[in-house]
Tab-separated table of C-alpha atoms in Angstrom:
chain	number	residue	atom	x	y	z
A	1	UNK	CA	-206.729	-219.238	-30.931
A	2	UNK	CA	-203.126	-219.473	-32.163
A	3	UNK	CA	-202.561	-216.488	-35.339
A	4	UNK	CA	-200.897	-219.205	-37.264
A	5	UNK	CA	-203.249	-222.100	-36.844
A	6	UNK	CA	-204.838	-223.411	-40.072
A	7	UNK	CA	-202.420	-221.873	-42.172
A	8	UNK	CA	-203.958	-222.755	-45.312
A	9	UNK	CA	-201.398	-223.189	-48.373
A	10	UNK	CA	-202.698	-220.733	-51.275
A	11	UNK	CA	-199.754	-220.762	-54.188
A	12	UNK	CA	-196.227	-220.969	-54.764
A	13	UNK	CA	-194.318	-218.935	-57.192
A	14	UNK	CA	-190.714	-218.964	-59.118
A	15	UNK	CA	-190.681	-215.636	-60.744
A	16	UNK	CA	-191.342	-211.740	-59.694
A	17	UNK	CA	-193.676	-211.878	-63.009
A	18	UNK	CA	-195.941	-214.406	-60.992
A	19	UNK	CA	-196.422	-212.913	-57.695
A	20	UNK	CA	-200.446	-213.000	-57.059
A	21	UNK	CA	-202.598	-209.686	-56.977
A	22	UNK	CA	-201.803	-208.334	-53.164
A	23	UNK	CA	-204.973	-209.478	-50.873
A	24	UNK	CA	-204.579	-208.250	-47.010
A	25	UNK	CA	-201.565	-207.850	-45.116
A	26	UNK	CA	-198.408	-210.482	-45.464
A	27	UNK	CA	-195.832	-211.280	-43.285
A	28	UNK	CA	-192.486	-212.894	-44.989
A	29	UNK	CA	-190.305	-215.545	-43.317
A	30	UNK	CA	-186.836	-215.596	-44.740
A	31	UNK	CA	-183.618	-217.079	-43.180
A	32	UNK	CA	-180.286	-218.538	-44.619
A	33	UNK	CA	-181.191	-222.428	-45.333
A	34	UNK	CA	-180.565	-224.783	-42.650
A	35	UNK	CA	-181.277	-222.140	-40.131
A	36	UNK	CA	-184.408	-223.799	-38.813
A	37	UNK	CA	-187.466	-221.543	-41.075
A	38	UNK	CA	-189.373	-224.399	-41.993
A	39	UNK	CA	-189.082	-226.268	-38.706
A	40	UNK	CA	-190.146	-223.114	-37.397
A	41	UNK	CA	-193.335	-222.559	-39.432
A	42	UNK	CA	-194.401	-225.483	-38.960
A	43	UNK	CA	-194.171	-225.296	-35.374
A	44	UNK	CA	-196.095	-222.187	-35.559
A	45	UNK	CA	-198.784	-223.106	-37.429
A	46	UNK	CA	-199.026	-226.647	-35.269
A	47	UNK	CA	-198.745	-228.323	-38.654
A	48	UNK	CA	-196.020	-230.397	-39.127
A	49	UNK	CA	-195.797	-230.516	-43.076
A	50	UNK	CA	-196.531	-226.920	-44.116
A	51	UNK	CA	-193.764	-225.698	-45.146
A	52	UNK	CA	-191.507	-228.220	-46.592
A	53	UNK	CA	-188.305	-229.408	-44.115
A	54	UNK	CA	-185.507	-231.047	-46.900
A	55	UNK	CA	-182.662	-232.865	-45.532
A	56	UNK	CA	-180.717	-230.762	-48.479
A	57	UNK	CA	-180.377	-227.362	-47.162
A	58	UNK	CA	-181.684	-224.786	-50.003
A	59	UNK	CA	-184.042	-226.907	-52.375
A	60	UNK	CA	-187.060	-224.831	-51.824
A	61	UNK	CA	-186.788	-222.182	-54.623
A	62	UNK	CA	-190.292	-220.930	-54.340
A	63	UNK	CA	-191.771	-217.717	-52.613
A	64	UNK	CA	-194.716	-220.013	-50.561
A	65	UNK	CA	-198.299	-218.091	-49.656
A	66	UNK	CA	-200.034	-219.418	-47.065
A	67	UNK	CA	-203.554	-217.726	-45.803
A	68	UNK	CA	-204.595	-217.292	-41.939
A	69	UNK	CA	-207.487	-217.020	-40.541
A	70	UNK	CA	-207.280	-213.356	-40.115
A	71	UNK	CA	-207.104	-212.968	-43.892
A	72	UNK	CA	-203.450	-212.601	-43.921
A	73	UNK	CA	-200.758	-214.248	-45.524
A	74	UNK	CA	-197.776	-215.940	-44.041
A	75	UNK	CA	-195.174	-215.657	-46.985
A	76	UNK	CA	-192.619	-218.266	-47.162
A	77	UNK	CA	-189.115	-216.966	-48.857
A	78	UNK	CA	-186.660	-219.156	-50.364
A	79	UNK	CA	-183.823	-219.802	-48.046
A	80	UNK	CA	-180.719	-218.794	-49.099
A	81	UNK	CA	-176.753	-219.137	-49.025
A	82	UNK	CA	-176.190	-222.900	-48.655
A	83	UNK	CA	-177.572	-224.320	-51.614
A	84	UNK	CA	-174.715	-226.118	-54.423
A	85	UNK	CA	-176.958	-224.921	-57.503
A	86	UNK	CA	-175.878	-223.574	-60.668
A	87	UNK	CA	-175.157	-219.567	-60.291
A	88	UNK	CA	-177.686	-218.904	-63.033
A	89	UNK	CA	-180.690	-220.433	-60.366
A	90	UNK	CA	-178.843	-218.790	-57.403
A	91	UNK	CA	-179.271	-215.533	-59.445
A	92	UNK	CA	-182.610	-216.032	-60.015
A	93	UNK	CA	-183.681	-216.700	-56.547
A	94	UNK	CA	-181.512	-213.513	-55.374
A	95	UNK	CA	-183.573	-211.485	-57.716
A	96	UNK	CA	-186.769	-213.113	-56.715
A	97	UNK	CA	-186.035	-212.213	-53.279
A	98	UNK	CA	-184.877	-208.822	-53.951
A	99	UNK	CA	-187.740	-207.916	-56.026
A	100	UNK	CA	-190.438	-209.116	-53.303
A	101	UNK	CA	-188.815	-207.997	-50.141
A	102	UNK	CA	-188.145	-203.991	-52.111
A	103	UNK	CA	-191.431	-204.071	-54.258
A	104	UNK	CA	-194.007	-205.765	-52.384
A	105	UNK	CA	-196.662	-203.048	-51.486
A	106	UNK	CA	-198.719	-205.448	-48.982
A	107	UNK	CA	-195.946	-206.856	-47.067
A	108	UNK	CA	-195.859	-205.295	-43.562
A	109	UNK	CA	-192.998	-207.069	-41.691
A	110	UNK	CA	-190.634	-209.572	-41.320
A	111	UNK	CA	-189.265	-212.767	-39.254
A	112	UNK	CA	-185.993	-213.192	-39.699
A	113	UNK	CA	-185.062	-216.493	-38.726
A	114	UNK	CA	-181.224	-216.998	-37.391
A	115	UNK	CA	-179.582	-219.773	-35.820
A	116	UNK	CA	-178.964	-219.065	-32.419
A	117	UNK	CA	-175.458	-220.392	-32.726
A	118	UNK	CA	-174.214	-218.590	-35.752
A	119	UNK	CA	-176.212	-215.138	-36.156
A	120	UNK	CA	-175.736	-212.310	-38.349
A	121	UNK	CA	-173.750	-214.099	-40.951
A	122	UNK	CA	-172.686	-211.944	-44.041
A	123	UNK	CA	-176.031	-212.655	-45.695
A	124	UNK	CA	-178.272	-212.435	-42.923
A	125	UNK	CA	-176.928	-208.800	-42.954
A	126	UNK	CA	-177.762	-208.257	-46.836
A	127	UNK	CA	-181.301	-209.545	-46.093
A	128	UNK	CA	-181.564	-206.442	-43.508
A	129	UNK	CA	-179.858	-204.439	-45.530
A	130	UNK	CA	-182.620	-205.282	-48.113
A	131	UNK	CA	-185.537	-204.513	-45.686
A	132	UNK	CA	-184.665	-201.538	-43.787
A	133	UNK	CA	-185.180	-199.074	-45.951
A	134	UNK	CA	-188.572	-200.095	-46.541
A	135	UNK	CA	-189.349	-198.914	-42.964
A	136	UNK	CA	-191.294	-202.099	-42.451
A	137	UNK	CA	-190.750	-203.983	-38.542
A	138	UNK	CA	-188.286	-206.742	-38.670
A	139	UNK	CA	-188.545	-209.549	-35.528
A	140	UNK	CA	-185.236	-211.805	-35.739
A	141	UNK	CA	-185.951	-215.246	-34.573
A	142	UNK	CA	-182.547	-217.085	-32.852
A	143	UNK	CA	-183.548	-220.392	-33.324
A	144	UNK	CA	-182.552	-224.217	-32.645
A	145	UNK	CA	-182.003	-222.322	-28.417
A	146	UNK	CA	-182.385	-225.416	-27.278
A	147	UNK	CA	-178.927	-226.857	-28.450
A	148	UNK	CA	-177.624	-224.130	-26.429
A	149	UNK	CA	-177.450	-224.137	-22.969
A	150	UNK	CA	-179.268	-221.743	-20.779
A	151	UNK	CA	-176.365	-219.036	-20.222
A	152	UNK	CA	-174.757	-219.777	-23.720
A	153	UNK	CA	-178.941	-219.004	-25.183
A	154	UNK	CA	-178.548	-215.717	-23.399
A	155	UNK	CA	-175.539	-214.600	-24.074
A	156	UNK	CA	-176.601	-215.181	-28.079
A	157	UNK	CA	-179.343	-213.305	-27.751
A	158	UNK	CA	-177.813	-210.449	-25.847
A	159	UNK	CA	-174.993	-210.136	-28.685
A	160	UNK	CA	-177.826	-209.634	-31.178
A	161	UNK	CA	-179.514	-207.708	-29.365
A	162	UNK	CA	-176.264	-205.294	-28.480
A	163	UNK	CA	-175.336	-205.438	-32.862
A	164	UNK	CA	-178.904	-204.226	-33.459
A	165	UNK	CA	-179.429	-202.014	-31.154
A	166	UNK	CA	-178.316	-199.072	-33.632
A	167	UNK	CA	-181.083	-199.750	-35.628
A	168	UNK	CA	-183.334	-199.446	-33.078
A	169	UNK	CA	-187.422	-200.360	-32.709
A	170	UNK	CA	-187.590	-201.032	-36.409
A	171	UNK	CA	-185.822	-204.761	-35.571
A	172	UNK	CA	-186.341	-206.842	-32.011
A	173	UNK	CA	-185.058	-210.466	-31.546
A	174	UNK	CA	-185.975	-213.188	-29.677
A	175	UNK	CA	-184.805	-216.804	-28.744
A	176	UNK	CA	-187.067	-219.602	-30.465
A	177	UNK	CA	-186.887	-223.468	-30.499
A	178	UNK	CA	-188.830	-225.575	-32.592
A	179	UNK	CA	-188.227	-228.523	-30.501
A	180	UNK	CA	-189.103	-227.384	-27.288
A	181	UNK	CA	-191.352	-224.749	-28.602
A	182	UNK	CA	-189.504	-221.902	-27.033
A	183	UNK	CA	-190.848	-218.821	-27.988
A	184	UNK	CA	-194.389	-219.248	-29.730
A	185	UNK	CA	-196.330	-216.790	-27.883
A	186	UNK	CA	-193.730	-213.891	-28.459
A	187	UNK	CA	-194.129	-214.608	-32.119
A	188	UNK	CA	-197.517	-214.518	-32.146
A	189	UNK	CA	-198.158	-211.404	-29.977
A	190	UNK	CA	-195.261	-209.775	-31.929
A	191	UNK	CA	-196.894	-210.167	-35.491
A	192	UNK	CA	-200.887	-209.731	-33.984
A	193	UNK	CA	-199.438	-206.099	-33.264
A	194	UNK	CA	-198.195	-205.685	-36.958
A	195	UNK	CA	-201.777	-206.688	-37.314
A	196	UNK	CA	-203.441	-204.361	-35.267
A	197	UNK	CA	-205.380	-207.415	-34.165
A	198	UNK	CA	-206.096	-207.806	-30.736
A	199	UNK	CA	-203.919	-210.355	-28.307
A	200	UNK	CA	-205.937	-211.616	-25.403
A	201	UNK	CA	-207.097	-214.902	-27.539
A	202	UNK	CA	-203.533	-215.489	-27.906
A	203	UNK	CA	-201.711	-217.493	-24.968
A	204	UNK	CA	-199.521	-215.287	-22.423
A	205	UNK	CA	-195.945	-215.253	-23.143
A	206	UNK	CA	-194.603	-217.089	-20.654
A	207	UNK	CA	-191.901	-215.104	-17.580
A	208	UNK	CA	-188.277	-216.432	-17.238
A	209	UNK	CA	-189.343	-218.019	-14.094
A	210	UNK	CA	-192.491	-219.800	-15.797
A	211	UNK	CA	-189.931	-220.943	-18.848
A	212	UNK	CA	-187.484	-222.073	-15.682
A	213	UNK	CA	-190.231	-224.477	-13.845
A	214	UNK	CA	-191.033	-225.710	-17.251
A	215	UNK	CA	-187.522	-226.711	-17.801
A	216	UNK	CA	-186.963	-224.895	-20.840
């Protein structure tokens, strides 16, 4: 079965003060707004209302918990850096962020989700800036691949890849589409290994030449 299936929503929070008690392992999914991290949870999950998709880039302030099956928590982060809100809220959620992503002793990873035709912007870099020393696995997610075509998709991907590379195993990256569902089996397999759970329930990421036939 698909890790993300049945994501069941748990509790959202505004403030550091209300984070819950940790229970199991949780995996945060943060990207600058209009980057695609709902569409892409959503997708996911198979769900297509889970996380919250506003046609107004940045309104979801909240820190979103959401339990799996496994007993883990998919933890959605607010997105950030588009948003025309008063710099006392935009301070808030900065600290909100900062204060989960440094202090959260349960959090084991994170998807960092990117569009795949503007990457690494100046605050995607402050959100890996704000992981890394935590030592925790960061998978980067290059989404919305399919408004690319197939040689522009890997070209992205192999720029990422080439910025990244000095930080080496600790961060991987991948192409994703939410449309075309492009990339939902590497996600998957990628976070069941945070896990330590076990992959062969999990569908077989598909070869180039699979993904070719397919037309994707």
């Amino acid at each position: 079965m698909p890790l993300f299936r049945n994501a069941r929503f748990e509790i959202s929070i505004a403030k550091p003060g209300d984070l819950p008690i940790p229970v199991g392992a949780e995996i945060a999914f943060a990207g600058r707004s209009n980057a695609g991290k709902s569409s892409a949870i959503n997708t996911l999950a198979e769900h297509t209302r889970l996380a919250y998709v506003s046609k107004t880039p940045g309104r979801t302030q909240l820190i979103n918990f959401f339990r799996l099956d496994c007993g883990a928590a998919l933890v959605d982060l607010p997105g950030y850096g588009y948003a025309k809100v008063p710099e006392a809220i935009r301070k808030q959620w900065v600290s909100l962020l900062e204060t989960y992503l440094r202090q959260r002793e349960n959090l084991i990873g994170l998807v960092l989700i990117m569009d795949s035709r503007h990457p690494l912007t100046p605050l995607d870099r402050q959100m890996l800036d704000w992981c890394l020393p935590g030592g925790r696995p960061i998978h980067c997610l290059l989404t919305k691949s399919d408004k690319l075509s197939r040689n522009e998709a890997a070209a992205a991907l192999a720029k990422v890849r080439r910025e990244l590379a000095p930080l080496g195993a600790q961060v991987s990256v991948q192409l994703f589409s939410s449309l075309k569902k492009i990339g939902m089996e590497e996600v998957e397999h990628k976070v069941a290994g945070w896990l330590g759970l076990p992959t062969d329930d999990l569908p077989a990421i598909p070869t180039a030449a699979e993904l070719r036939a397919a037309g994707k």
